[in-house]
mmCIF file of C-alpha atoms in Angstrom:
data_model
loop_
_atom_site.group_PDB
_atom_site.id
_atom_site.type_symbol
_atom_site.label_atom_id
_atom_site.label_comp_id
_atom_site.label_asym_id
_atom_site.label_seq_id
_atom_site.Cartn_x
_atom_site.Cartn_y
_atom_site.Cartn_z
ATOM 1 C CA GLY A 1 -0.869 1.425 -19.439
ATOM 2 C CA ASN A 2 -2.677 0.861 -16.438
ATOM 3 C CA SER A 3 -1.544 -2.018 -14.245
ATOM 4 C CA VAL A 4 -1.841 -3.511 -10.604
ATOM 5 C CA THR A 5 1.032 -4.728 -8.169
ATOM 6 C CA GLN A 6 -0.091 -7.111 -5.514
ATOM 7 C CA MET A 7 1.996 -8.425 -2.841
ATOM 8 C CA GLU A 8 3.394 -11.819 -3.249
ATOM 9 C CA GLY A 9 2.044 -14.839 -2.184
ATOM 10 C CA PRO A 10 1.227 -17.211 -0.507
ATOM 11 C CA VAL A 11 0.404 -15.686 2.497
ATOM 12 C CA THR A 12 -0.216 -17.762 5.768
ATOM 13 C CA LEU A 13 -1.312 -16.818 9.049
ATOM 14 C CA SER A 14 -3.734 -17.790 12.026
ATOM 15 C CA GLU A 15 -6.846 -17.928 12.663
ATOM 16 C CA GLU A 16 -8.005 -14.565 14.641
ATOM 17 C CA ALA A 17 -4.611 -12.975 12.886
ATOM 18 C CA PHE A 18 -4.641 -9.401 11.490
ATOM 19 C CA LEU A 19 -4.708 -9.530 7.403
ATOM 20 C CA THR A 20 -3.361 -6.632 5.088
ATOM 21 C CA ILE A 21 -2.692 -7.455 1.566
ATOM 22 C CA ASN A 22 -1.010 -4.423 -0.233
ATOM 23 C CA CYS A 23 -2.160 -3.392 -3.470
ATOM 24 C CA THR A 24 -0.766 -0.435 -5.702
ATOM 25 C CA TYR A 25 -1.900 0.742 -8.787
ATOM 26 C CA THR A 26 -0.826 2.724 -12.276
ATOM 27 C CA ALA A 27 -3.555 4.282 -14.025
ATOM 28 C CA THR A 28 -4.507 7.226 -16.251
ATOM 29 C CA GLY A 29 -7.174 9.074 -15.210
ATOM 30 C CA TYR A 30 -9.338 8.126 -12.197
ATOM 31 C CA PRO A 31 -9.722 4.485 -11.767
ATOM 32 C CA SER A 32 -12.503 2.770 -9.805
ATOM 33 C CA LEU A 33 -10.543 -0.158 -7.549
ATOM 34 C CA PHE A 34 -11.926 -3.217 -6.867
ATOM 35 C CA TRP A 35 -10.928 -6.083 -4.583
ATOM 36 C CA TYR A 36 -12.155 -10.166 -5.559
ATOM 37 C CA VAL A 37 -12.069 -13.265 -4.096
ATOM 38 C CA GLN A 38 -11.376 -16.794 -5.719
ATOM 39 C CA TYR A 39 -12.413 -19.888 -3.760
ATOM 40 C CA PRO A 40 -11.038 -23.006 -4.840
ATOM 41 C CA GLY A 41 -12.409 -24.559 -8.166
ATOM 42 C CA GLU A 42 -14.887 -21.472 -8.301
ATOM 43 C CA GLY A 43 -15.218 -18.390 -10.032
ATOM 44 C CA LEU A 44 -14.218 -14.900 -8.657
ATOM 45 C CA GLN A 45 -16.762 -13.041 -6.630
ATOM 46 C CA LEU A 46 -16.709 -9.334 -6.169
ATOM 47 C CA LEU A 47 -15.887 -8.529 -2.445
ATOM 48 C CA LEU A 48 -15.572 -4.775 -2.665
ATOM 49 C CA LYS A 49 -15.171 -1.525 -4.284
ATOM 50 C CA ALA A 50 -14.261 1.978 -4.538
ATOM 51 C CA THR A 51 -14.927 4.732 -6.875
ATOM 52 C CA LYS A 52 -13.164 7.762 -5.729
ATOM 53 C CA ALA A 53 -10.596 8.832 -3.847
ATOM 54 C CA ASP A 54 -10.729 8.366 0.029
ATOM 55 C CA ASP A 55 -13.689 5.806 -0.456
ATOM 56 C CA LYS A 56 -13.594 3.060 1.748
ATOM 57 C CA GLY A 57 -15.152 -0.149 0.370
ATOM 58 C CA SER A 58 -16.225 -2.587 2.950
ATOM 59 C CA ASN A 59 -17.830 -6.145 3.090
ATOM 60 C CA LYS A 60 -17.615 -9.334 5.272
ATOM 61 C CA GLY A 61 -15.136 -7.715 7.736
ATOM 62 C CA PHE A 62 -12.919 -6.421 5.106
ATOM 63 C CA GLU A 63 -11.568 -2.896 4.262
ATOM 64 C CA ALA A 64 -9.734 -1.032 1.601
ATOM 65 C CA THR A 65 -9.277 2.723 1.129
ATOM 66 C CA TYR A 66 -8.786 3.937 -2.302
ATOM 67 C CA ARG A 67 -5.444 6.350 -1.498
ATOM 68 C CA LYS A 68 -4.903 8.679 -4.271
ATOM 69 C CA GLU A 69 -2.033 10.010 -2.866
ATOM 70 C CA THR A 70 0.225 6.790 -2.915
ATOM 71 C CA THR A 71 -2.169 4.725 -5.429
ATOM 72 C CA SER A 72 -2.777 1.953 -3.080
ATOM 73 C CA PHE A 73 -6.003 -0.208 -2.072
ATOM 74 C CA HIS A 74 -4.647 -2.610 0.441
ATOM 75 C CA LEU A 75 -7.205 -4.836 1.665
ATOM 76 C CA GLU A 76 -7.553 -5.480 5.604
ATOM 77 C CA LYS A 77 -9.331 -7.549 7.675
ATOM 78 C CA GLY A 78 -8.972 -7.326 11.897
ATOM 79 C CA SER A 79 -9.519 -11.258 12.383
ATOM 80 C CA VAL A 80 -9.276 -13.445 9.845
ATOM 81 C CA GLN A 81 -10.967 -16.718 9.677
ATOM 82 C CA VAL A 82 -10.393 -20.464 8.280
ATOM 83 C CA SER A 83 -13.375 -19.831 5.536
ATOM 84 C CA ASP A 84 -11.016 -16.841 4.364
ATOM 85 C CA SER A 85 -8.695 -18.766 2.861
ATOM 86 C CA ALA A 86 -8.636 -18.275 -0.848
ATOM 87 C CA VAL A 87 -6.830 -16.295 -3.924
ATOM 88 C CA TYR A 88 -7.553 -12.545 -3.695
ATOM 89 C CA PHE A 89 -7.123 -10.059 -6.629
ATOM 90 C CA CYS A 90 -6.696 -6.553 -6.798
ATOM 91 C CA ALA A 91 -8.189 -4.918 -10.202
ATOM 92 C CA LEU A 92 -8.750 -1.373 -11.525
ATOM 93 C CA LYS A 93 -11.127 0.175 -14.165
ATOM 94 C CA ALA A 94 -10.335 3.230 -16.079
ATOM 95 C CA GLY A 95 -12.538 4.912 -18.472
ATOM 96 C CA ALA A 96 -12.717 1.354 -20.683
ATOM 97 C CA GLN A 97 -14.732 -1.500 -20.148
ATOM 98 C CA LYS A 98 -11.886 -3.618 -19.473
ATOM 99 C CA LEU A 99 -10.689 -4.872 -15.432
ATOM 100 C CA VAL A 100 -7.029 -5.146 -15.477
ATOM 101 C CA PHE A 101 -5.923 -7.319 -12.765
ATOM 102 C CA GLY A 102 -3.092 -7.743 -10.390
ATOM 103 C CA GLN A 103 -1.465 -11.228 -10.019
ATOM 104 C CA GLY A 104 -3.166 -12.631 -6.656
ATOM 105 C CA THR A 105 -2.371 -13.290 -3.556
ATOM 106 C CA ARG A 106 -3.006 -16.860 -1.920
ATOM 107 C CA LEU A 107 -4.403 -16.747 1.684
ATOM 108 C CA THR A 108 -4.138 -19.857 3.741
ATOM 109 C CA ILE A 109 -5.761 -19.636 7.167
ATOM 110 C CA ASN A 110 -4.651 -22.459 9.590
ATOM 111 C CA PRO A 111 -7.050 -23.341 12.262
ATOM 112 C CA SER B 1 -31.593 -10.477 -9.944
ATOM 113 C CA GLN B 2 -29.132 -11.461 -12.523
ATOM 114 C CA THR B 3 -27.533 -14.856 -13.095
ATOM 115 C CA ILE B 4 -24.587 -15.941 -15.355
ATOM 116 C CA HIS B 5 -24.447 -19.278 -16.595
ATOM 117 C CA GLN B 6 -21.174 -21.095 -18.153
ATOM 118 C CA TRP B 7 -20.881 -24.698 -19.100
ATOM 119 C CA PRO B 8 -19.415 -26.809 -19.386
ATOM 120 C CA ALA B 9 -17.800 -26.933 -15.733
ATOM 121 C CA THR B 10 -14.850 -29.372 -16.615
ATOM 122 C CA LEU B 11 -13.621 -30.326 -20.045
ATOM 123 C CA VAL B 12 -11.123 -32.647 -21.587
ATOM 124 C CA GLN B 13 -10.120 -32.371 -24.886
ATOM 125 C CA PRO B 14 -7.252 -33.824 -26.917
ATOM 126 C CA VAL B 15 -4.673 -31.518 -28.996
ATOM 127 C CA GLY B 16 -6.201 -30.656 -32.274
ATOM 128 C CA SER B 17 -9.862 -31.064 -31.344
ATOM 129 C CA PRO B 18 -12.405 -28.238 -31.879
ATOM 130 C CA LEU B 19 -13.689 -25.750 -28.915
ATOM 131 C CA SER B 20 -17.096 -24.454 -27.942
ATOM 132 C CA LEU B 21 -17.576 -23.055 -24.672
ATOM 133 C CA GLU B 22 -20.542 -21.246 -23.764
ATOM 134 C CA CYS B 23 -21.940 -18.429 -21.532
ATOM 135 C CA THR B 24 -25.305 -16.785 -20.945
ATOM 136 C CA VAL B 25 -26.374 -14.263 -19.027
ATOM 137 C CA GLU B 26 -30.080 -13.731 -17.330
ATOM 138 C CA GLY B 27 -31.917 -10.769 -15.800
ATOM 139 C CA THR B 28 -30.529 -7.719 -17.696
ATOM 140 C CA SER B 29 -30.084 -6.196 -21.331
ATOM 141 C CA ASN B 30 -27.482 -5.191 -23.399
ATOM 142 C CA PRO B 31 -24.767 -6.493 -20.714
ATOM 143 C CA ASN B 32 -20.813 -5.847 -21.679
ATOM 144 C CA LEU B 33 -19.228 -9.582 -21.962
ATOM 145 C CA TYR B 34 -16.096 -10.492 -21.337
ATOM 146 C CA TRP B 35 -14.042 -14.046 -21.414
ATOM 147 C CA TYR B 36 -10.823 -14.348 -19.276
ATOM 148 C CA ARG B 37 -8.475 -17.070 -19.047
ATOM 149 C CA GLN B 38 -6.466 -18.062 -16.076
ATOM 150 C CA ALA B 39 -3.478 -20.638 -16.488
ATOM 151 C CA ALA B 40 -2.489 -22.448 -13.741
ATOM 152 C CA GLY B 41 -1.010 -20.409 -10.704
ATOM 153 C CA ARG B 42 -1.195 -17.397 -12.438
ATOM 154 C CA GLY B 43 -3.344 -14.297 -13.168
ATOM 155 C CA LEU B 44 -6.659 -13.244 -15.264
ATOM 156 C CA GLN B 45 -5.260 -12.663 -19.088
ATOM 157 C CA LEU B 46 -8.984 -10.755 -20.736
ATOM 158 C CA LEU B 47 -9.490 -12.799 -23.975
ATOM 159 C CA PHE B 48 -12.150 -11.069 -25.652
ATOM 160 C CA TYR B 49 -15.044 -8.251 -24.352
ATOM 161 C CA SER B 50 -18.202 -7.299 -26.631
ATOM 162 C CA VAL B 51 -20.147 -4.462 -25.946
ATOM 163 C CA GLY B 52 -23.265 -5.738 -28.194
ATOM 164 C CA ILE B 53 -24.474 -8.401 -30.621
ATOM 165 C CA GLY B 54 -21.661 -9.149 -33.176
ATOM 166 C CA GLN B 55 -18.935 -6.866 -31.538
ATOM 167 C CA ILE B 56 -16.063 -8.672 -30.482
ATOM 168 C CA SER B 57 -12.884 -6.777 -29.499
ATOM 169 C CA SER B 58 -9.878 -9.690 -28.993
ATOM 170 C CA GLU B 59 -7.152 -8.604 -26.674
ATOM 171 C CA VAL B 60 -4.665 -11.112 -27.245
ATOM 172 C CA PRO B 61 -3.509 -12.484 -30.726
ATOM 173 C CA GLN B 62 -4.458 -16.574 -30.355
ATOM 174 C CA ASN B 63 -5.840 -20.088 -31.120
ATOM 175 C CA LEU B 64 -9.577 -18.694 -30.103
ATOM 176 C CA SER B 65 -12.252 -16.709 -31.315
ATOM 177 C CA ALA B 66 -15.109 -15.547 -29.267
ATOM 178 C CA SER B 67 -18.854 -14.922 -31.251
ATOM 179 C CA ARG B 68 -22.036 -13.105 -29.706
ATOM 180 C CA PRO B 69 -24.996 -14.303 -31.429
ATOM 181 C CA GLN B 70 -27.498 -12.996 -28.980
ATOM 182 C CA ASP B 71 -27.673 -10.087 -26.738
ATOM 183 C CA ARG B 72 -27.188 -12.240 -23.384
ATOM 184 C CA GLN B 73 -25.074 -15.207 -25.012
ATOM 185 C CA PHE B 74 -21.094 -15.410 -25.620
ATOM 186 C CA ILE B 75 -19.345 -18.509 -26.900
ATOM 187 C CA LEU B 76 -15.579 -18.905 -26.993
ATOM 188 C CA SER B 77 -14.323 -21.324 -30.000
ATOM 189 C CA SER B 78 -10.956 -22.956 -31.314
ATOM 190 C CA LYS B 79 -11.024 -24.936 -34.514
ATOM 191 C CA LYS B 80 -7.854 -26.551 -33.290
ATOM 192 C CA LEU B 81 -6.668 -26.986 -29.523
ATOM 193 C CA LEU B 82 -3.257 -26.494 -28.645
ATOM 194 C CA LEU B 83 -1.450 -27.901 -25.283
ATOM 195 C CA SER B 84 -1.194 -24.061 -24.268
ATOM 196 C CA ASP B 85 -4.631 -23.673 -24.626
ATOM 197 C CA SER B 86 -5.197 -25.781 -20.931
ATOM 198 C CA GLY B 87 -6.723 -23.346 -18.352
ATOM 199 C CA PHE B 88 -9.391 -22.181 -16.349
ATOM 200 C CA TYR B 89 -12.169 -20.054 -18.524
ATOM 201 C CA LEU B 90 -13.723 -17.513 -16.740
ATOM 202 C CA CYS B 91 -16.759 -15.408 -18.356
ATOM 203 C CA ALA B 92 -18.022 -12.298 -16.789
ATOM 204 C CA TRP B 93 -20.718 -9.249 -17.888
ATOM 205 C CA SER B 94 -21.288 -6.043 -16.791
ATOM 206 C CA ASP B 95 -23.697 -3.391 -16.662
ATOM 207 C CA PRO B 96 -23.119 -0.925 -19.531
ATOM 208 C CA ALA B 97 -25.458 1.781 -17.987
ATOM 209 C CA GLY B 98 -23.998 4.718 -16.174
ATOM 210 C CA SER B 99 -20.652 5.366 -15.864
ATOM 211 C CA SER B 100 -19.169 2.540 -16.757
ATOM 212 C CA TYR B 101 -15.800 2.537 -14.978
ATOM 213 C CA LYS B 102 -17.460 2.296 -11.882
ATOM 214 C CA SER B 103 -19.529 -1.026 -12.769
ATOM 215 C CA PRO B 104 -17.649 -3.998 -11.718
ATOM 216 C CA LEU B 105 -17.562 -7.396 -13.787
ATOM 217 C CA HIS B 106 -19.948 -10.480 -12.168
ATOM 218 C CA PHE B 107 -18.259 -13.664 -13.071
ATOM 219 C CA GLY B 108 -19.359 -17.080 -13.991
ATOM 220 C CA ASN B 109 -18.056 -20.361 -11.984
ATOM 221 C CA GLY B 110 -15.693 -21.090 -15.051
ATOM 222 C CA THR B 111 -14.885 -24.047 -17.004
ATOM 223 C CA ARG B 112 -11.620 -25.773 -16.623
ATOM 224 C CA LEU B 113 -10.208 -27.050 -19.402
ATOM 225 C CA THR B 114 -7.407 -29.753 -19.928
ATOM 226 C CA VAL B 115 -6.005 -30.368 -23.127
ATOM 227 C CA THR B 116 -4.109 -33.731 -23.582
#
């Protein structure tokens, strides 16, 4: 079946550090890939998406590239801020209506 | 623009009591609708999804049920809550038009349910 694996958290970085959160997937067919962010006590917000191989999604300084050859969709940001502290979820959608999520990675940025 | 409303934001209920959580979407027609649950410190589990009025698909056998009485209304219910029903419940919608696998889900702000 379809599945998503994210790097284990929590991740703690200093402000202005470079961020990478790894995400790999297993899917039949050609899925769309998504990153969602969840701030404390809130629902999930769509951060970025990519719908085909080699697409790059970007938003708010975050980027992720759909790599079909490595079945990956790693999230990156060049310089993180305290306000980026949140839980990040990688997810895929493959043909059906359902979105399959990874387990989430908690990110804490220290000033 | 489309908006999604979920209520209540917080709920504390005793074991054995009934539950009704409501979700409504505005600004779109015939959306796909979803209920997810997020247990403390864990990922998101899809509970139910619906592609139209009266059409409900259940993903996990459990103590909960869902109904869609109107096009943009989705209700999560239980007749008797269990302690294990505690968690953060999220409603979401997606646009069924076009290529469905490309359409992201858009989430509400969630309901935090504590069963005591």
